[in-house]
JSON list of C-alpha atoms in Angstrom, two decimals:
[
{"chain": "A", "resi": 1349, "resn": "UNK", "atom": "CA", "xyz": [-5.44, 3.59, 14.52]},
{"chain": "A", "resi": 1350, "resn": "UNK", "atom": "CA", "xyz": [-4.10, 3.27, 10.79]},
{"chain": "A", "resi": 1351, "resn": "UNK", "atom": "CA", "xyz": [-4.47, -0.18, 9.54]},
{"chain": "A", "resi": 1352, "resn": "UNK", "atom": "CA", "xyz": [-1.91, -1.27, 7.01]},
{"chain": "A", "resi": 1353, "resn": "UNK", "atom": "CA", "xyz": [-1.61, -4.90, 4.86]},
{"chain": "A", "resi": 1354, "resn": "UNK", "atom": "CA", "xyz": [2.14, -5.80, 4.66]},
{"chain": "A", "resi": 1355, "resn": "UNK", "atom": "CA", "xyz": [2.74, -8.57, 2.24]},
{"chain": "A", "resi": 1356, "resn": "UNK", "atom": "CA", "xyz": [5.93, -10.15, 2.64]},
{"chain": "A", "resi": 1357, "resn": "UNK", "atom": "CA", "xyz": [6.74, -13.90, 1.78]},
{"chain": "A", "resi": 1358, "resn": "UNK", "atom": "CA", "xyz": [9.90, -13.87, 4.23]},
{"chain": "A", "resi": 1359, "resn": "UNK", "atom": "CA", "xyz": [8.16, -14.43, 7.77]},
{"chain": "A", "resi": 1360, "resn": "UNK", "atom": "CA", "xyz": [11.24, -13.02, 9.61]},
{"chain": "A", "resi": 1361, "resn": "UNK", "atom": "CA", "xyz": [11.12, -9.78, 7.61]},
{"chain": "A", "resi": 1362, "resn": "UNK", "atom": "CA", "xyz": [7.35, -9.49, 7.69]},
{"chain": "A", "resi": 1363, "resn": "UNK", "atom": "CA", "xyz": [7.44, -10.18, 11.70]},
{"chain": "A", "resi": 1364, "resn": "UNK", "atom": "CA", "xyz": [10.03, -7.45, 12.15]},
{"chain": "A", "resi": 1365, "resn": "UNK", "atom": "CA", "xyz": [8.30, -4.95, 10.22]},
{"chain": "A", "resi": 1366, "resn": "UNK", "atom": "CA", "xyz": [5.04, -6.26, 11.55]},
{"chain": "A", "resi": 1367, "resn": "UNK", "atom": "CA", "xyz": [6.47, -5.43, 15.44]},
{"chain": "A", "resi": 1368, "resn": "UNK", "atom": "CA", "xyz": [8.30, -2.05, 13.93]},
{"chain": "A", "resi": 1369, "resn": "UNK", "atom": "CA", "xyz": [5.02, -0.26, 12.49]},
{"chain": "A", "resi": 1370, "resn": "UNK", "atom": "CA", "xyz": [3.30, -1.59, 15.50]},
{"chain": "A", "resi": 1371, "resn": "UNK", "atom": "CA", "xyz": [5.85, 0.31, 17.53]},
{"chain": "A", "resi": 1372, "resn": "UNK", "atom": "CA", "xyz": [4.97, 3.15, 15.72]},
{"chain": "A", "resi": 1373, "resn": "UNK", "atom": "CA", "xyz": [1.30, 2.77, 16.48]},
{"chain": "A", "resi": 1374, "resn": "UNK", "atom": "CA", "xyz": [0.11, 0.90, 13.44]},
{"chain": "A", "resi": 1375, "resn": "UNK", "atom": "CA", "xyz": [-2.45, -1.68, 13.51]},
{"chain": "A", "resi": 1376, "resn": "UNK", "atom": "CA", "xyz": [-0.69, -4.08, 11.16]},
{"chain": "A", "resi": 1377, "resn": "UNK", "atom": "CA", "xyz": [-2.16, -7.36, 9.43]},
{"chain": "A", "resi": 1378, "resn": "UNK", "atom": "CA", "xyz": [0.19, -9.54, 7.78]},
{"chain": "A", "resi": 1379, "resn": "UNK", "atom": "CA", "xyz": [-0.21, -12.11, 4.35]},
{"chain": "A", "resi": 1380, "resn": "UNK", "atom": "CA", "xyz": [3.01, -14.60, 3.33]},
{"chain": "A", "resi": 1381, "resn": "UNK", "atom": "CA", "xyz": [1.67, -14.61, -0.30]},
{"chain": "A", "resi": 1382, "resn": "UNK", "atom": "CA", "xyz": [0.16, -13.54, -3.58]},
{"chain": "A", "resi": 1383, "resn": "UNK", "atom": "CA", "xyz": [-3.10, -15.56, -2.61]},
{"chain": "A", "resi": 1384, "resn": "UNK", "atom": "CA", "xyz": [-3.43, -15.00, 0.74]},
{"chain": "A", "resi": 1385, "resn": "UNK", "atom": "CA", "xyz": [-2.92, -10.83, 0.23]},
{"chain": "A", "resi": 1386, "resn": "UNK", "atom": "CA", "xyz": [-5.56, -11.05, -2.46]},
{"chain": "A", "resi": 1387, "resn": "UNK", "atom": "CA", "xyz": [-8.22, -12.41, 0.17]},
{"chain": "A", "resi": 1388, "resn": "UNK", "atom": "CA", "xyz": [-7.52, -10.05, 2.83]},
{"chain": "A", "resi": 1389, "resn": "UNK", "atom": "CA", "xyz": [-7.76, -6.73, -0.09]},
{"chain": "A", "resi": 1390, "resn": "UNK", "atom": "CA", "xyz": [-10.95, -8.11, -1.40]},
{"chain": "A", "resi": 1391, "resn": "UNK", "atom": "CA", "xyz": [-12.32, -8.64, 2.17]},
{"chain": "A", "resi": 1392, "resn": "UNK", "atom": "CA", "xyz": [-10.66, -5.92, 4.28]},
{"chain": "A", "resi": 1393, "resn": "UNK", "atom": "CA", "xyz": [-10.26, -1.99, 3.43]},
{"chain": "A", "resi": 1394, "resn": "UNK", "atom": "CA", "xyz": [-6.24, -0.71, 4.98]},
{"chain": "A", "resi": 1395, "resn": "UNK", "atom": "CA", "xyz": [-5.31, 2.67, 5.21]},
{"chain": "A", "resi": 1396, "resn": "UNK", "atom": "CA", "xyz": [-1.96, 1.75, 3.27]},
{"chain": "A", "resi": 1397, "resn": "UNK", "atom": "CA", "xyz": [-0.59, -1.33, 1.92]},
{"chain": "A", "resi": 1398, "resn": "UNK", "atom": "CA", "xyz": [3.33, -2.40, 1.45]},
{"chain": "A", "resi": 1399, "resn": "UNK", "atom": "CA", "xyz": [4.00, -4.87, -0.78]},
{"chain": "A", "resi": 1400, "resn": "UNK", "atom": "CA", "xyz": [6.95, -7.12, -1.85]},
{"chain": "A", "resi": 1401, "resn": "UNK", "atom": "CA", "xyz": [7.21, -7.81, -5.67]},
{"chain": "A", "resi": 1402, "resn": "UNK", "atom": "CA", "xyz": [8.84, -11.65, -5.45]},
{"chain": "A", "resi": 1403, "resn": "UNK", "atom": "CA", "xyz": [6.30, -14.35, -4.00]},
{"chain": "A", "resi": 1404, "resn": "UNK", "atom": "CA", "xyz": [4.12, -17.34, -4.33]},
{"chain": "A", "resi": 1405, "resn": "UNK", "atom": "CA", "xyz": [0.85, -17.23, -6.77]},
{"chain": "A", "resi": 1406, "resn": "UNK", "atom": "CA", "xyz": [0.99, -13.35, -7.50]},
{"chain": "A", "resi": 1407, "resn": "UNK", "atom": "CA", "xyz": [3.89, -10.64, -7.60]},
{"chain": "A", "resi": 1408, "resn": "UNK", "atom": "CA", "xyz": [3.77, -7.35, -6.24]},
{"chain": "A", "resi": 1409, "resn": "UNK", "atom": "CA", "xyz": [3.05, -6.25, -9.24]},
{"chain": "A", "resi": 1410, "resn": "UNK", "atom": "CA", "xyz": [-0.16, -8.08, -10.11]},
{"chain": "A", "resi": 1411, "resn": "UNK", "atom": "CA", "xyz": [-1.09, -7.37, -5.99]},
{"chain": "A", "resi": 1412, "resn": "UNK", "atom": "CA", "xyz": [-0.59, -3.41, -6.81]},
{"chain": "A", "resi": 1413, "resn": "UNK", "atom": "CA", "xyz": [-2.81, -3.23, -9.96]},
{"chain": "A", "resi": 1414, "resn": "UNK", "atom": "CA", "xyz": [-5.71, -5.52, -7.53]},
{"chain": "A", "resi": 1415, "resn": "UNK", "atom": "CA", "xyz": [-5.30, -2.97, -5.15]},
{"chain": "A", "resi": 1416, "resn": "UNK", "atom": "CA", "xyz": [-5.45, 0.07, -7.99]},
{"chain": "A", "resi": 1417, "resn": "UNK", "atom": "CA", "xyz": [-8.91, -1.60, -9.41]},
{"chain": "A", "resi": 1418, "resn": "UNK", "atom": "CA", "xyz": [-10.49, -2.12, -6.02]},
{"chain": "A", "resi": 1419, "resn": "UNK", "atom": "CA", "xyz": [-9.31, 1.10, -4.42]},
{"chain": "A", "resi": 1420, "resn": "UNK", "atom": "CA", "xyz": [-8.24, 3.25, -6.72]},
{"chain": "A", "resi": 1421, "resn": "UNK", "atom": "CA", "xyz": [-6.89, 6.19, -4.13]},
{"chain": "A", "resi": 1422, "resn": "UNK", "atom": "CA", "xyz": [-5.31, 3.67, -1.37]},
{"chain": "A", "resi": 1423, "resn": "UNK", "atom": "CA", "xyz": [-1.77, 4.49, -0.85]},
{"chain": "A", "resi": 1424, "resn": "UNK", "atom": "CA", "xyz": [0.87, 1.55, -1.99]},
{"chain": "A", "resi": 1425, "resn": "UNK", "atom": "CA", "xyz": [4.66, 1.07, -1.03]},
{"chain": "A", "resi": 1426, "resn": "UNK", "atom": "CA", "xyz": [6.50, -1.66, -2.85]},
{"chain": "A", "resi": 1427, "resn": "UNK", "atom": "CA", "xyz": [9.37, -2.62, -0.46]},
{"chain": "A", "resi": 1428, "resn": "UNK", "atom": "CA", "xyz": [11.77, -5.03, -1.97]},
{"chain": "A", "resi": 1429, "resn": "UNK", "atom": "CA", "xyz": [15.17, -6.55, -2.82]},
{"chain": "A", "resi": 1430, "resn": "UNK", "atom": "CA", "xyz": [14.98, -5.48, -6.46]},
{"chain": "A", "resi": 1431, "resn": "UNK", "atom": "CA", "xyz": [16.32, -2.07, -6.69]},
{"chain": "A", "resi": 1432, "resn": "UNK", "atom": "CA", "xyz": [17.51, -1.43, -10.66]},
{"chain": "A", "resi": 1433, "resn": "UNK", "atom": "CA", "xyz": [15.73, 1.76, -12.41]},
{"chain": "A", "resi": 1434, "resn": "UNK", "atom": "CA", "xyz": [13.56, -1.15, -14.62]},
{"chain": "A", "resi": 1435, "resn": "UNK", "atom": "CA", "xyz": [12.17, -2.56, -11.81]},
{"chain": "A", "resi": 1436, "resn": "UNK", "atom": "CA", "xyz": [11.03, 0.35, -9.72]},
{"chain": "A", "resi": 1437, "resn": "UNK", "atom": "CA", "xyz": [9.24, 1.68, -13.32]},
{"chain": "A", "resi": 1438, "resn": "UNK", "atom": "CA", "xyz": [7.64, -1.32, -13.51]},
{"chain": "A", "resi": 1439, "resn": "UNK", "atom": "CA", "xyz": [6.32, -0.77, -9.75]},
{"chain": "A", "resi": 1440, "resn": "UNK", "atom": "CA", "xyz": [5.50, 2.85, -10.55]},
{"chain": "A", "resi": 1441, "resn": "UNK", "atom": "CA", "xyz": [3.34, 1.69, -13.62]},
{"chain": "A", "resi": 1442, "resn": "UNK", "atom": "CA", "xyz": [1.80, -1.00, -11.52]},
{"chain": "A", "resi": 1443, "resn": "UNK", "atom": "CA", "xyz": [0.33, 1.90, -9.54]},
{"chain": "A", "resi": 1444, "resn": "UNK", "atom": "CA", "xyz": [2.32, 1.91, -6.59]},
{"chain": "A", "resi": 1445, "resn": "UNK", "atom": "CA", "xyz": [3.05, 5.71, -4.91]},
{"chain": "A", "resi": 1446, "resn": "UNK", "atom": "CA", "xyz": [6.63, 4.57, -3.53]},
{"chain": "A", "resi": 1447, "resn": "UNK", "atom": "CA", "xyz": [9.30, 2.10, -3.90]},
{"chain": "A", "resi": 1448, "resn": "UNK", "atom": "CA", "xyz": [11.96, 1.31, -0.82]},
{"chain": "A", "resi": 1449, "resn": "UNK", "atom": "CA", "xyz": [14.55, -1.10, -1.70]},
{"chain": "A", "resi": 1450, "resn": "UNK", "atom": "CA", "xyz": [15.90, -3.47, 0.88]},
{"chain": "A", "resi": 1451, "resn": "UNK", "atom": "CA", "xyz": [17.94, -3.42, 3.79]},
{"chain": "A", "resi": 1452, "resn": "UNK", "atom": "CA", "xyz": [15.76, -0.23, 4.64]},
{"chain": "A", "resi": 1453, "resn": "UNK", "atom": "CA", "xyz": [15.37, 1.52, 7.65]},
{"chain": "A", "resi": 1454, "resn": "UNK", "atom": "CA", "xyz": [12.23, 1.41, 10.41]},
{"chain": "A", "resi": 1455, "resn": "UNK", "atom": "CA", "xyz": [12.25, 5.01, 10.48]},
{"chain": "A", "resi": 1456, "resn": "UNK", "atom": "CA", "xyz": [12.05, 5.83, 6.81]},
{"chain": "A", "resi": 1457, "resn": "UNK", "atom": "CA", "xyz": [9.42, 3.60, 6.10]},
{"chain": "A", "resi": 1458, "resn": "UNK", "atom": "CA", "xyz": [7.27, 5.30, 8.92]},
{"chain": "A", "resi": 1459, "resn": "UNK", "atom": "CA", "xyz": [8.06, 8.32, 7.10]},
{"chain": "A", "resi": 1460, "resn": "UNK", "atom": "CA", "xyz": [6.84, 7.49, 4.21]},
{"chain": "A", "resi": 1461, "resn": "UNK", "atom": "CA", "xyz": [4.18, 5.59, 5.42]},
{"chain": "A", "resi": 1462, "resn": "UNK", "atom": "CA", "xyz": [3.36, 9.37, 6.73]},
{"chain": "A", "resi": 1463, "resn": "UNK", "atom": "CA", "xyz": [3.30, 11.14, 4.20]},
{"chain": "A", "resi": 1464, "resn": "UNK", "atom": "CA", "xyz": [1.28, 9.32, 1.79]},
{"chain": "A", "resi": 1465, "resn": "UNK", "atom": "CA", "xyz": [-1.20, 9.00, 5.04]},
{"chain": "A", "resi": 1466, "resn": "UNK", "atom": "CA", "xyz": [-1.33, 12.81, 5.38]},
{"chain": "A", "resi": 1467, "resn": "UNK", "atom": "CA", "xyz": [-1.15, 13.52, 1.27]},
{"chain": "A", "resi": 1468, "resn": "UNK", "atom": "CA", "xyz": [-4.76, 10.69, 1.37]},
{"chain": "A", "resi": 1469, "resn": "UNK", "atom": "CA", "xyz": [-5.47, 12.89, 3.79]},
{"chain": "A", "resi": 1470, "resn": "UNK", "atom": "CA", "xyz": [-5.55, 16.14, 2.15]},
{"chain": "A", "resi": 1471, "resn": "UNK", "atom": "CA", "xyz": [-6.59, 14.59, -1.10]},
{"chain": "A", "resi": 1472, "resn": "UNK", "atom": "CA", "xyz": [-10.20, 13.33, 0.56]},
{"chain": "A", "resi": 1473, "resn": "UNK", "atom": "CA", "xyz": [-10.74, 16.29, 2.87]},
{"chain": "A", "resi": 1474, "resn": "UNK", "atom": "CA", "xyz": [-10.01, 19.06, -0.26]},
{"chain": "A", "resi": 1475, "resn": "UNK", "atom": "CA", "xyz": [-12.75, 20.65, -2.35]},
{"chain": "A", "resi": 1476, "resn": "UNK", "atom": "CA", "xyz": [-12.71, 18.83, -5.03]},
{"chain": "A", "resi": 1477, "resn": "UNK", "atom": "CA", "xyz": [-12.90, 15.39, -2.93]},
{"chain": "A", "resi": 1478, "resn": "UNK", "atom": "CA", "xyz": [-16.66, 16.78, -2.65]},
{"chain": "A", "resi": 1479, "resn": "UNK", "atom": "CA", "xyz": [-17.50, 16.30, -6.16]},
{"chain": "A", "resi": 1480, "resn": "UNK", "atom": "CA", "xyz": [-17.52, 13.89, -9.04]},
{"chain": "A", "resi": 1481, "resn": "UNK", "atom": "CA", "xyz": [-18.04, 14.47, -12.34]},
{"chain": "A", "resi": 1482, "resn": "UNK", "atom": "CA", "xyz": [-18.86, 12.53, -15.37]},
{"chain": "A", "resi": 1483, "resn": "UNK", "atom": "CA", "xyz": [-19.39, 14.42, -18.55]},
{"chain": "A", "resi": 1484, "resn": "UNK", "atom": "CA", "xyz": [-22.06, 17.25, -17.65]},
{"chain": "A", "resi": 1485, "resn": "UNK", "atom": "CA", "xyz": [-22.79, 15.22, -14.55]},
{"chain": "A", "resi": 1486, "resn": "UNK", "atom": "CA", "xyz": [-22.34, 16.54, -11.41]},
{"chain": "A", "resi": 1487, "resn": "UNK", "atom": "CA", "xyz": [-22.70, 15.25, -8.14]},
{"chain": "A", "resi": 1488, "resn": "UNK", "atom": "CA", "xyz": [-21.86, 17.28, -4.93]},
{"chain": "A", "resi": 1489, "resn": "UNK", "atom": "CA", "xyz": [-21.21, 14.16, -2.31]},
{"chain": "A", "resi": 1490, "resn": "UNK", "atom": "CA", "xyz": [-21.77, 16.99, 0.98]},
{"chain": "A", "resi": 1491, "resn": "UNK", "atom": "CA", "xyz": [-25.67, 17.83, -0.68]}
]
């Protein structure tokens, strides 16, 4: 089961997407704020997290370049109220791979909860997921 972190400050909207991804066969944690997000990311590893920009002691956008530093390949939705072009570039330069503005629908952000799960997918199970490189450095992680 896919574990995702949604950080949401409104507890109505974080319960209903809480119940919807769990619908959906999610296993689904929950933090109300900046603070309490940034304990769970330095203690737990999610599949996916989805973020809202506006809330107590860190924004989204602080919370998205924690999660880029820690785990650098994790995929990251921003889902908020703030929907001009500046504001999703900001998210996009935070790190995050997509940006849903609200109202949004159940059934597109399972969608794109998808495909970034499938595109992490593909990205670790590929060829070159088997090697890093630094300079002349090689390391083959399969040998």
């Amino acid at each position: 089961m896919r574990k995702i972190l949604v950080i949401e400050d409104e507890r109505r909207i974080a319960k209903l997407i809480l119940e919807g991804l769990k619908e959906f066969g999610f296993d689904v944690s929950l933090a109300f704020d900046g603070e309490e997000a940034l304990q769970l990311i330095k203690s737990h590893r999610f599949d996916l997290y989805i973020t809202d920009i506006i809330m107590p002691y860190a924004s989204g956008f602080e919370l998205c370049k924690e999660i880029r530093a820690i785990y650098p390949n994790a995929p990251i939705i921003m889902l908020t109220a703030l929907g001009n072009t500046d504001d999703k570039l900001e998210g996009f330069d935070a790190g995050a791979d997509d940006y849903m503005v609200k109202p949004f629908d159940l059934r597109e952000l399972n969608a794109r909860i998808n495909v970034l799960l499938k595109r992490k997918e593909v990205s670790i199970n590929s060829p070159q997921a088997a090697f890093l490189k630094y300079e002349d450095l090689c390391l083959d992680l399969n040998t």
